[in-house]
XYZ file of C-alpha atoms in Angstrom:
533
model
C 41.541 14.910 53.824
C 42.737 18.506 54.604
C 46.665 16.967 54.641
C 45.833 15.015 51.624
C 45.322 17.699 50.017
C 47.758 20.414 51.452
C 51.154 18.459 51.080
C 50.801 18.616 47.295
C 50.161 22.346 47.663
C 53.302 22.400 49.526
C 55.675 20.577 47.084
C 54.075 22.980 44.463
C 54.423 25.798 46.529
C 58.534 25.165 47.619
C 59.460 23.673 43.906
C 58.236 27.306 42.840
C 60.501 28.761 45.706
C 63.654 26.772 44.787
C 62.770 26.805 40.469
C 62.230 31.447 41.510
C 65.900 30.936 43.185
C 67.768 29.491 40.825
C 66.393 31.802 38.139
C 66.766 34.944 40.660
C 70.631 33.337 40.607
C 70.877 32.915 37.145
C 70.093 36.095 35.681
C 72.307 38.050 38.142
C 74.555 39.178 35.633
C 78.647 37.537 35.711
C 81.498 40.065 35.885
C 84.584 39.294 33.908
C 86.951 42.354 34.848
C 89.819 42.295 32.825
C 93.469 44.056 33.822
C 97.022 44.819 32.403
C 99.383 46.529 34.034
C 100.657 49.588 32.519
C 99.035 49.399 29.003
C 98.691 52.649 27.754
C 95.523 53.183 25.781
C 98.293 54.586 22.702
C 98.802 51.335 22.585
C 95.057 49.958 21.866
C 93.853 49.997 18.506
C 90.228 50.991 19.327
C 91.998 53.967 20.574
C 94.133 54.814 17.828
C 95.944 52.387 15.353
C 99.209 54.307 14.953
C 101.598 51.435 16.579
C 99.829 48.264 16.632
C 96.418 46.626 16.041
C 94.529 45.046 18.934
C 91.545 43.137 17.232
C 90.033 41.345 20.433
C 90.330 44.073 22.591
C 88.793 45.664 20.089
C 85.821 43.724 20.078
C 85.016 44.573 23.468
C 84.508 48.289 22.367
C 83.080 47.214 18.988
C 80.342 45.459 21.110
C 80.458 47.824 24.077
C 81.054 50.995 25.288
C 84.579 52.989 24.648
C 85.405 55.537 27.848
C 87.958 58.460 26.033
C 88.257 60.349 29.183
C 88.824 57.477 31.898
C 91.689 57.967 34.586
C 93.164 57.125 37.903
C 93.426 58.652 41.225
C 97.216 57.649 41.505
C 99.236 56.498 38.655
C 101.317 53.565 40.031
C 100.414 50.177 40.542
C 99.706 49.000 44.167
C 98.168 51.815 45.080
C 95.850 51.428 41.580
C 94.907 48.204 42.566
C 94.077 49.100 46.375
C 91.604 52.172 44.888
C 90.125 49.407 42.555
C 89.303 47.222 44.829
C 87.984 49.241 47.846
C 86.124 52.029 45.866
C 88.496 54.432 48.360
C 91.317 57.317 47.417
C 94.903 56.297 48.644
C 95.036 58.356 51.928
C 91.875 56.563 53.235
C 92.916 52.894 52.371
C 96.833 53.571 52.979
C 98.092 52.435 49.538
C 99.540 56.063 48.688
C 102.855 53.934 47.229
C 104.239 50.499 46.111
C 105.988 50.335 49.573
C 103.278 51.398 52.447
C 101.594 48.474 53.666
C 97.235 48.062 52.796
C 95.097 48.430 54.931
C 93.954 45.216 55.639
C 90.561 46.086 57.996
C 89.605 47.557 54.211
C 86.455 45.807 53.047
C 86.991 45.186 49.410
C 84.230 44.722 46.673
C 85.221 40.893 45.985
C 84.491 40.186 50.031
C 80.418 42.010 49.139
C 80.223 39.701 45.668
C 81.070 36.489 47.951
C 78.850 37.739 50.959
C 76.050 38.245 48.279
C 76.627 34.824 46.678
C 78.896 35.145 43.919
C 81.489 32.728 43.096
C 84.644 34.480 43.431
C 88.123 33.799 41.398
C 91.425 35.484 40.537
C 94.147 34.617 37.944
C 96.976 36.572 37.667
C 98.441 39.907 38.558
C 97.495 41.493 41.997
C 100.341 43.044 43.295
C 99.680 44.951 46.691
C 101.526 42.875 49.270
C 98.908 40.549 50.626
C 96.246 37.554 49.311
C 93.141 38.722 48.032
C 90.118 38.674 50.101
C 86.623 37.765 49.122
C 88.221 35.208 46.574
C 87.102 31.257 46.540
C 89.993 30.717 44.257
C 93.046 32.312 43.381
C 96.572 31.775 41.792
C 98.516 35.320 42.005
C 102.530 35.678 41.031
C 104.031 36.789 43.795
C 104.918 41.036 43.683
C 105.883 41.673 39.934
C 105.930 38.264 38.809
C 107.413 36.848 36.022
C 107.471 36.732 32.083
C 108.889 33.436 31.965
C 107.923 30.018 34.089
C 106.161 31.954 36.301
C 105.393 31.280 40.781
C 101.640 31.768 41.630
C 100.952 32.086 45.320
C 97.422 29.804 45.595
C 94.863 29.127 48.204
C 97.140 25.781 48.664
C 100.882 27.167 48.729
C 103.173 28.146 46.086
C 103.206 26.530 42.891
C 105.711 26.976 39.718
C 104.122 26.785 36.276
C 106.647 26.548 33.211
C 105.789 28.614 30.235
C 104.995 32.145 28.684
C 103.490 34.073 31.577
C 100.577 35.922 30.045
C 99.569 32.110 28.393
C 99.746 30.938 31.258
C 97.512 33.506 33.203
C 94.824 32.513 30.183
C 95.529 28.951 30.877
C 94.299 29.281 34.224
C 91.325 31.635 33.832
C 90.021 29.056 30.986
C 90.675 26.190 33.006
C 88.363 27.910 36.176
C 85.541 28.463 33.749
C 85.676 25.425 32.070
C 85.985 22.781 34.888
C 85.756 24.421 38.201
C 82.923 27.261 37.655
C 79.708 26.784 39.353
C 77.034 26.794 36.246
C 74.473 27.567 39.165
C 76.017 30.684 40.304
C 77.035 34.042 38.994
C 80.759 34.500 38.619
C 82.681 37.289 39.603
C 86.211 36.584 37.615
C 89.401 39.049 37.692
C 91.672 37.920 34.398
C 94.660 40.094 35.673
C 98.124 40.444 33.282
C 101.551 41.205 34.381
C 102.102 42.269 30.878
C 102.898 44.817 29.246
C 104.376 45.592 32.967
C 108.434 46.034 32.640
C 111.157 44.860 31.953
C 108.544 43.548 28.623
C 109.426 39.847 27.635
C 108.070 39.006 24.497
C 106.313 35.629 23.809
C 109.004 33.763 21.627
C 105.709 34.203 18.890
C 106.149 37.981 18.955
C 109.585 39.087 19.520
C 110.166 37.151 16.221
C 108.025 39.082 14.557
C 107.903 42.569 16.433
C 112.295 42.707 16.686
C 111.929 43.304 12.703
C 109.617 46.195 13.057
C 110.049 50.127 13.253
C 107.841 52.631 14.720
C 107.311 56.122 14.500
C 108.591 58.401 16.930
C 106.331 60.634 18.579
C 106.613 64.749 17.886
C 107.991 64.866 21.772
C 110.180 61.774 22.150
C 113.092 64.914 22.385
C 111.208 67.419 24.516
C 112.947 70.014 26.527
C 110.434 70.790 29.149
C 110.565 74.531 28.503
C 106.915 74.695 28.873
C 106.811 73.677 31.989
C 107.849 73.670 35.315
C 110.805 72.062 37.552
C 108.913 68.805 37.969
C 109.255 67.427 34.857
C 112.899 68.399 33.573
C 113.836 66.690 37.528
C 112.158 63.818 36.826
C 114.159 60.644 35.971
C 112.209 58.892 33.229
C 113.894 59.675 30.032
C 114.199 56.750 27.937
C 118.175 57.747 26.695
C 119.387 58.550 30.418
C 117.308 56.389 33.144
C 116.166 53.351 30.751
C 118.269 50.589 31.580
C 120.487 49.261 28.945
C 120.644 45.855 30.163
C 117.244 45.147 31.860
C 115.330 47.309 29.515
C 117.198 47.238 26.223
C 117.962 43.729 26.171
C 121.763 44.085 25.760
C 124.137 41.309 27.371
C 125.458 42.769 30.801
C 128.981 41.946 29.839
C 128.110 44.188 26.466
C 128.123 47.184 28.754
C 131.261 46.610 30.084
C 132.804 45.598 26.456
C 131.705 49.114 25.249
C 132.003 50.981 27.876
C 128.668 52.165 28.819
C 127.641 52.849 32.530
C 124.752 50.986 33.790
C 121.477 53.393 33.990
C 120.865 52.310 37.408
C 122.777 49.877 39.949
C 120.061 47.341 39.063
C 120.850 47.695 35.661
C 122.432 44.229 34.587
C 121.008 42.591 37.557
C 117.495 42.915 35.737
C 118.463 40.974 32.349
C 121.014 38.342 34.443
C 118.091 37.229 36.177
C 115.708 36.996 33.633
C 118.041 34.938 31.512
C 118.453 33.139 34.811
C 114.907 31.873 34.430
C 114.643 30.588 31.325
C 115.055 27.050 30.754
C 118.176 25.887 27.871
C 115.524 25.915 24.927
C 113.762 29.549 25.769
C 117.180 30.485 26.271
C 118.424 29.365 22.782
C 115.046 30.840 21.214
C 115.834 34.192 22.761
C 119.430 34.029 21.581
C 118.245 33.097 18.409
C 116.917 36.717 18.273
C 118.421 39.366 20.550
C 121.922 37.835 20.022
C 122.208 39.924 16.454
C 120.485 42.600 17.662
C 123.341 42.922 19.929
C 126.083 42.497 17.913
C 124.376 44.753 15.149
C 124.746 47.666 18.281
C 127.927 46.778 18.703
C 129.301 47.497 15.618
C 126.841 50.467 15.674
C 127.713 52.217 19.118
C 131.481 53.972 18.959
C 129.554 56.274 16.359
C 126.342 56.729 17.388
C 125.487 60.287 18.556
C 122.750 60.677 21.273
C 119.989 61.495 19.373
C 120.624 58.177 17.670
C 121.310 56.504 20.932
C 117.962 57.334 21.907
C 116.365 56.410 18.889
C 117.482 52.894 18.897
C 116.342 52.730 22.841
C 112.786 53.818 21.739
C 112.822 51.250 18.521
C 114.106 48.517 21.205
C 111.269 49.337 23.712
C 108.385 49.367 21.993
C 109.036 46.355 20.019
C 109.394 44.293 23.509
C 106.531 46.690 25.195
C 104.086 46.143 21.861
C 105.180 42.186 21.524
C 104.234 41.717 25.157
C 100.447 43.183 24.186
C 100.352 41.076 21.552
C 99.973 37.964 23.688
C 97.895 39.850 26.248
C 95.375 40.669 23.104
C 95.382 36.400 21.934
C 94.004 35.578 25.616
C 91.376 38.306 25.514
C 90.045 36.560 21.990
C 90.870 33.396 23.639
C 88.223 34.164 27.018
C 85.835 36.493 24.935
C 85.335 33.572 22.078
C 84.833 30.257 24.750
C 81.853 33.099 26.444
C 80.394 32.994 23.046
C 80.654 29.076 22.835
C 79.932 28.617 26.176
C 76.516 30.887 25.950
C 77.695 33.236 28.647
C 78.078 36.261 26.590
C 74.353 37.804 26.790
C 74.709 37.580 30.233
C 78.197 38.417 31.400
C 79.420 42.099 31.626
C 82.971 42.315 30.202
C 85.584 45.335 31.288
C 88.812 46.085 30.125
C 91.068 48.329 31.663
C 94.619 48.785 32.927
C 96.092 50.140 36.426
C 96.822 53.269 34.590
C 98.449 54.576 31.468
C 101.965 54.467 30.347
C 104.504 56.748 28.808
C 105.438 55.563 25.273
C 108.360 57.970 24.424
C 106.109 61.163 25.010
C 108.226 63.992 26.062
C 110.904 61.332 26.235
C 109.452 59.433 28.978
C 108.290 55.838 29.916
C 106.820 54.813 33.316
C 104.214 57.194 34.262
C 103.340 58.831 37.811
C 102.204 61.902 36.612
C 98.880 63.627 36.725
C 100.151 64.328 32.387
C 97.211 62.572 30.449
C 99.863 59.601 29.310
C 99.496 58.259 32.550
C 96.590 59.595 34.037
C 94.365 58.272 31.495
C 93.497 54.443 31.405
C 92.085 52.699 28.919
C 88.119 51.250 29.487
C 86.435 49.226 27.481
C 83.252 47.478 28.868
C 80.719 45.118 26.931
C 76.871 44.730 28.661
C 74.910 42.894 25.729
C 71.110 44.634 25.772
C 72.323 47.455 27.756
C 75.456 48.888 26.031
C 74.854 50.233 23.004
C 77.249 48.608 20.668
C 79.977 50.860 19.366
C 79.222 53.559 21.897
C 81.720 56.290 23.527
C 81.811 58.399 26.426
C 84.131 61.301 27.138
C 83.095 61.914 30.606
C 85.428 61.958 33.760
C 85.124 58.397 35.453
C 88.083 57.161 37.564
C 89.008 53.851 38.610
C 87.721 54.876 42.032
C 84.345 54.109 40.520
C 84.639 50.616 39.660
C 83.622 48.781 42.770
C 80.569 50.667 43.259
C 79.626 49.906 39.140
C 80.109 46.235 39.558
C 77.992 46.163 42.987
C 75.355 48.830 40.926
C 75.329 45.967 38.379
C 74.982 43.362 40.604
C 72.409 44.655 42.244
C 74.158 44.887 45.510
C 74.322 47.761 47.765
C 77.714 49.279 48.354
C 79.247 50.683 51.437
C 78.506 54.396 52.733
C 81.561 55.063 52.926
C 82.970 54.404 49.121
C 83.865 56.990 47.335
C 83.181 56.148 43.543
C 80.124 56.856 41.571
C 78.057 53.713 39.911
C 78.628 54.489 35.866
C 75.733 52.507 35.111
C 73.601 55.582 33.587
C 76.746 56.393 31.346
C 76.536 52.573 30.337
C 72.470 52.786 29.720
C 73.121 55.775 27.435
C 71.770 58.460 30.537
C 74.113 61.370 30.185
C 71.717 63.371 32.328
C 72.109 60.912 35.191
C 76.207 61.536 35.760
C 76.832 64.646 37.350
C 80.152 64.932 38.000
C 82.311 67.413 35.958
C 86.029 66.820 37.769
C 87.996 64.250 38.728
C 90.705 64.419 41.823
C 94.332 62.806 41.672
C 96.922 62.410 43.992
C 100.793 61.174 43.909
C 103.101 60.685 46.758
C 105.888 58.497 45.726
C 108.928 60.926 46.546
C 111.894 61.309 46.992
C 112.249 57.542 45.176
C 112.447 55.721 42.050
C 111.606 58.340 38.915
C 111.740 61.236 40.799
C 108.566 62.624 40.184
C 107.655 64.932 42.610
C 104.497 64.803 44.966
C 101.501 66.420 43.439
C 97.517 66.593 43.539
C 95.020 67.992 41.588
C 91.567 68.632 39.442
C 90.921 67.579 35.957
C 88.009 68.528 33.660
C 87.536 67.403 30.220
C 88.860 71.346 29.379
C 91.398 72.274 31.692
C 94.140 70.446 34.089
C 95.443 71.943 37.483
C 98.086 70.217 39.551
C 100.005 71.539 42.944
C 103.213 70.244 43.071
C 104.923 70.415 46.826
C 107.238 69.013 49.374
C 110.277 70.279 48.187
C 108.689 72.866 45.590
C 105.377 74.835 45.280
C 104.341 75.176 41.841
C 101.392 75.100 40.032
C 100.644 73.866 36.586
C 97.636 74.858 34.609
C 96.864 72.504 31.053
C 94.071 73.787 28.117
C 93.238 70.128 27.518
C 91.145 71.366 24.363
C 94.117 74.009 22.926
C 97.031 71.786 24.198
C 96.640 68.364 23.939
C 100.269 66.918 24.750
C 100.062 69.244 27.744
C 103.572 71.535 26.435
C 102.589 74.665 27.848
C 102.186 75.694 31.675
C 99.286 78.104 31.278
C 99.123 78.876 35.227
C 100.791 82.263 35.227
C 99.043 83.684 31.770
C 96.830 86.606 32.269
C 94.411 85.363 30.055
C 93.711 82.015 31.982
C 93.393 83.902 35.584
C 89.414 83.250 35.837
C 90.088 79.401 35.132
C 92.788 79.316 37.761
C 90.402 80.936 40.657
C 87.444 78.840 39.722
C 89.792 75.755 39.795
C 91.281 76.451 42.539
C 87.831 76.805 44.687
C 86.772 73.717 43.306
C 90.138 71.403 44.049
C 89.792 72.863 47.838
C 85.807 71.559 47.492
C 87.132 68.385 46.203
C 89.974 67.823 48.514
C 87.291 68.220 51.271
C 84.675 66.299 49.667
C 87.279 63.236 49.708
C 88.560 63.934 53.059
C 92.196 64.840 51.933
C 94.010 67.878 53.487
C 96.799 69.284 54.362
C 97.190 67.662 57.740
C 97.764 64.293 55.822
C 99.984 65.095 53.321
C 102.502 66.235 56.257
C 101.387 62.808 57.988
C 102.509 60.799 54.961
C 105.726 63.140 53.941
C 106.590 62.281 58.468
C 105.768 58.527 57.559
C 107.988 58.665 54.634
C 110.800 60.046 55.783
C 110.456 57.557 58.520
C 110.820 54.777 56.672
């Protein structure tokens, strides 16, 4: 009678376990973390409107949270990516450039999601040297990939995919949550473009319309540098004498040779040969269609142009490839964020949007980016939590892209590793100003003698005031009033008047530079390793 009775109290008893389970599983909130690469928040509409409009990325701010004052620890791409995804500053994970290898004994967030029971899947962009770990599925273009017909390295080989690059990087992300997804299970999903990454290949959509556009210039596209100190007027980033005509420009390599103009680098033509390479005969006649009297419009234009003018029609020519590239990047954001709506996955998935750092958009003259100078030290952020965000929100506080993994594992509910070095935004996200503490941010480049030129440098940013050590092969110091000086023109480091802010920065860069277990004794380790190489 006693078993009689008990083995229905079981059933009961282990349907309640299993039915507590899969609720437990269900309401552990999905993580759609979106990147570009090398979209500078100028170039966002939510951040200001001046050169395009961005309605979908938008939305994520107009529903979320916008971050003014967000930033990197590095501002190049690899070693971006490696801080993203271990929580960890470039000397501890070994990312410090595009070239040093990762640390592969690195524990990365992704491998803690899976662990915890996530579903795990990347599309896209990754772009440090080796497969991603921690991921149940992933199809990643190979190094920089391509804008046109792209490769994607998979869990099951290589595979070639004709088309539009940044479509097809939506294509795939769609096609995961539509048909492969686990309803059961909480997603973790990177969505990660190569655009607007160069050399900036429109979609045939948006170089149709963007090649018939004009933008204005910005008030420092011919900056002199007198403000500041040797690093930037050394630097090679000037969009007149280190863009390349060819790769960059879009002119016909033979055009160079026609009018005589030296290549801007020896990879110059190589860079537009082979993109014209990969396109197959009808994206080739499209493109033609288009560039080709752009082309011979220069021509006719060149044997009188001075070089302001020169310059001018380089800046026109970039951003209306750079911009047309967002475009496209902008149409799969709407395209993801409208099937979560459909789909009834919005209340419940937290939505980021961010890029691997900022960009130079004719600033001082410059594209690229490197430097600890706010146009690539600053990232955009965006991030949507439905009942926790409030809608339309901002934050100007100092979070870094070293703080991401520990967020999403914060969010998750998930304990993160001791020895990360991020802080969980979560109270900025809730609204709790009084629960984020930290008042400066630490950054750190390496990447020199090489490509740009920019010279190694590390340093401490507030929300007021920006100090960077530049070294190696100088030592100078450069001081920024953030508030007072905005586009950063004027080297305050040796005025009387800032000598307080200098000492007090200066104690707290050595507290920081301890803090993150940086010294001096490993920036000789890496300038040895360098040299080595």
């Amino acid at each position: 009678m006693r078993i009689t009775l008990l083995l229905p109290l079981l059933a009961l008893v282990l349907t309640f376990t299993a039915c507590s389970e899969q609720v437990e599983q269900k309401s552990r909130p999905n993580i759609l973390f979106i990147m570009s690469d090398d979209h500078a928040y100028q170039a966002i509409s939510a951040y200001s409107d001046h050169l395009m409009q961005t309605p979908n990325i938008d939305r994520i701010a107009d529903e979320g949270m916008l971050f003014s004052n967000a930033c990197v620890t590095n501002s190049i791409c690899a070693p971006s990516r490696a801080t993203i995804l271990t929580g960890k500053h470039c000397h501890l994970h070994g990312k410090i450039d595009n070239r040093f290898p990762f640390d592969t004994t690195q524990v990365t967030f992704p491998q803690i999601f899976q662990d915890a029971g996530y579903q795990t899947a990347m599309f896209g962009k990754l772009h440090f040297g080796n497969n991603p770990k921690g991921i149940d599925e992933f199809k990643i273009l190979p190094g920089q990939g391509a804008y046109y017909n792209p490769d994607f390295n998979t869990n099951d080989g290589k595979i070639r995919i004709e088309g539009y690059t940044t479509d097809v990087i939506t294509d795939l992300t769609m096609d995961w949550m539509k048909n492969r997804r686990d309803p059961d299970l909480p997603f973790l999903l990177f969505y990660l473009h190569k655009a607007p990454h160069r050399e900036w290949l429109p979609a045939e959509r948006h170089y149709k319309e963007f090649t018939k556009k004009t933008f204005p210039e910005p008030s420092t596209l011919f900056d002199d540098y007198e403000g500041r100190g040797s690093a930037a007027k050394e630097a090679e980033m000037n969009i007149l004498l280190h863009q390349n005509w060819a790769g960059d420009s879009k002119l016909r390599p033979e055009v160079l040779d026609e009018l005589g103009i030296t290549p801007a680098s020896n990879w110059d033509k190589r860079a537009m040969q082979n993109k014209y390479d990969r396109f197959t005969e009808e994206q080739l006649a499209a493109w033609n269609a288009v560039y080709d009297p752009i082309i011979e419009d220069f021509k006719q234009r060149y044997p009188t142009m001075t070089e302001k003018e020169q310059m001018s029609w380089k800046y026109q020519r970039y951003m209306q490839d750079y911009l047309a590239s967002i475009a496209a990047v902008d149409e799969g954001v709407g395209t993801v964020l409208d099937y979560l709506d459909e789909a009834g996955l919005s209340e419940n998935t937290i939505v980021v949007y961010t890029s691997d750092q900022g960009f130079y958009l004719g600033e001082h003259g410059w594209f690229d980016k490197r430097f600890i100078y706010d146009e690539s030290f600053k990232t955009p952020l965006l991030v949507r939590w439905p009942g926790t965000v409030e809608p339309g929100s901002k934050s100007d506080e100092m979070v870094q892209n070293l703080d991401f993994a520990q967020t999403f594992l914060d969010i998750a509910g998930i304990e993160a590793p001791s020895d990360m070095q991020g802080e969980s935004i979560v109270p900025l996200l809730k609204g709790d100003i009084k629960g984020w503490d930290r008042d400066a941010v630490y950054y750190h480049y390496y990447e020199y003698p090489a490509v740009h030129m920019v010279k190694r440098h590390y340093g401490i940013v507030t929300r007021e005031y920006k100090l960077a050590h530049f070294y190696y092969d100088v030592d100078e110091w450069e001081l920024y009033d953030r508030k007072n000086d905005p586009m950063e023109m004027q080297n305050e480091y040796n005025n009387p008047e800032y000598a307080d802010v200098v000492a007090e920065l200066k104690e707290k860069l050595i507290e920081l530079r301890v803090k993150y277990e940086d010294s001096e004794e490993l920036d000789q380790k890496f300038i040895d390793l360098y040299t080595k190489k």
